[in-house]
Amino acid sequence: MDFLRHNFFLDEPLNVCVQLVGDSRPGTCPELEEFSMGALQQGLSLMAVSPDGAVLGCVLNAVSQHEDIEELQRLADECPNPKFKLILGLLAHIEKEADVHHRFDVERVFEIPMLSVDSNCRGRGIATALLRDAVELATSLNVPLVRVDCSSKFTAMAVAKLGLEPVYNLKYNTYLPPGAEQPPFNPAYPHDEVASYVKRL
């Protein structure tokens, strides 16, 4: 969690776009921490660690059931933080539109909701290694499908290298949540869309 506060909270495109953590360093957002703990508590997440014990990157993993779609929408509806509420609303929208449980006729899906690498360690293959190990973990658990929702162009490129294929995409400038008059998300280039990628195992 400390690593996420210093990295993912500060540099994930949607977090930056809505200024989720403001000027706080490390980034603090109780609602995002609670959301992250939902995955961490399943005990399936992985870290890349240097020989001296420093965390270089992490991937949060969780196994979802079809009924979890409704839970994500409930979290969005009840979120007291208006900025994180926007992000949760987008995630719930993607979940419903991608509908991978029905589309692929599976009960369980191995979800990868967060991937983060220390900004000083990027370009070394750490993200690819973490994703590859996550897919291997899903295989060992006999989960039939891996899914990653990519809000970052760089994450999309990394998952595509491992053979995941896009099944749904949404341009940020076309997304209008209920009651909005303008698209709420306009991340910096090259992040122009969010896309769901999957791989059958």
PDB file of C-alpha atoms in Angstrom, residues 11 46 48 68 70 78 90 94-95 98 103 107 110 117 134 136 142 174 184 192-193 197 199:
ATOM      1  CA  ASP A  11       0.666   8.806 -11.734  1.00  0.00           C
ATOM      2  CA  LEU A  46       2.489  -9.828  -6.490  1.00  0.00           C
ATOM      3  CA  ALA A  48       8.788  -7.155  -7.794  1.00  0.00           C
ATOM      4  CA  ASP A  68     -19.369  -8.500  -8.365  1.00  0.00           C
ATOM      5  CA  GLU A  70     -23.425  -5.054  -8.941  1.00  0.00           C
ATOM      6  CA  GLU A  78     -22.232   5.254  -2.345  1.00  0.00           C
ATOM      7  CA  LEU A  90     -16.396   4.621 -15.214  1.00  0.00           C
ATOM      8  CA  ILE A  94     -16.801  -0.729 -18.407  1.00  0.00           C
ATOM      9  CA  GLU A  95     -17.592  -3.807 -16.318  1.00  0.00           C
ATOM     10  CA  ALA A  98     -17.435  -5.668 -21.405  1.00  0.00           C
ATOM     11  CA  ARG A 103     -19.530 -13.197 -23.116  1.00  0.00           C
ATOM     12  CA  GLU A 107     -18.140 -18.212 -13.486  1.00  0.00           C
ATOM     13  CA  PHE A 110      -8.895 -13.427 -12.755  1.00  0.00           C
ATOM     14  CA  VAL A 117       6.119   0.241 -11.495  1.00  0.00           C
ATOM     15  CA  ALA A 134      -0.039 -13.009 -12.708  1.00  0.00           C
ATOM     16  CA  GLU A 136       0.760 -18.025 -14.479  1.00  0.00           C
ATOM     17  CA  ASN A 142      -7.669 -22.969 -12.770  1.00  0.00           C
ATOM     18  CA  THR A 174     -17.119  10.008 -25.605  1.00  0.00           C
ATOM     19  CA  PRO A 184     -15.166  14.255 -17.158  1.00  0.00           C
ATOM     20  CA  ASP A 192      -7.050   8.450 -25.061  1.00  0.00           C
ATOM     21  CA  GLU A 193      -9.145   5.409 -24.149  1.00  0.00           C
ATOM     22  CA  TYR A 197      -8.248  -7.001 -22.486  1.00  0.00           C
ATOM     23  CA  LYS A 199      -7.011 -14.030 -22.349  1.00  0.00           C
TER      24      LYS A 199
END
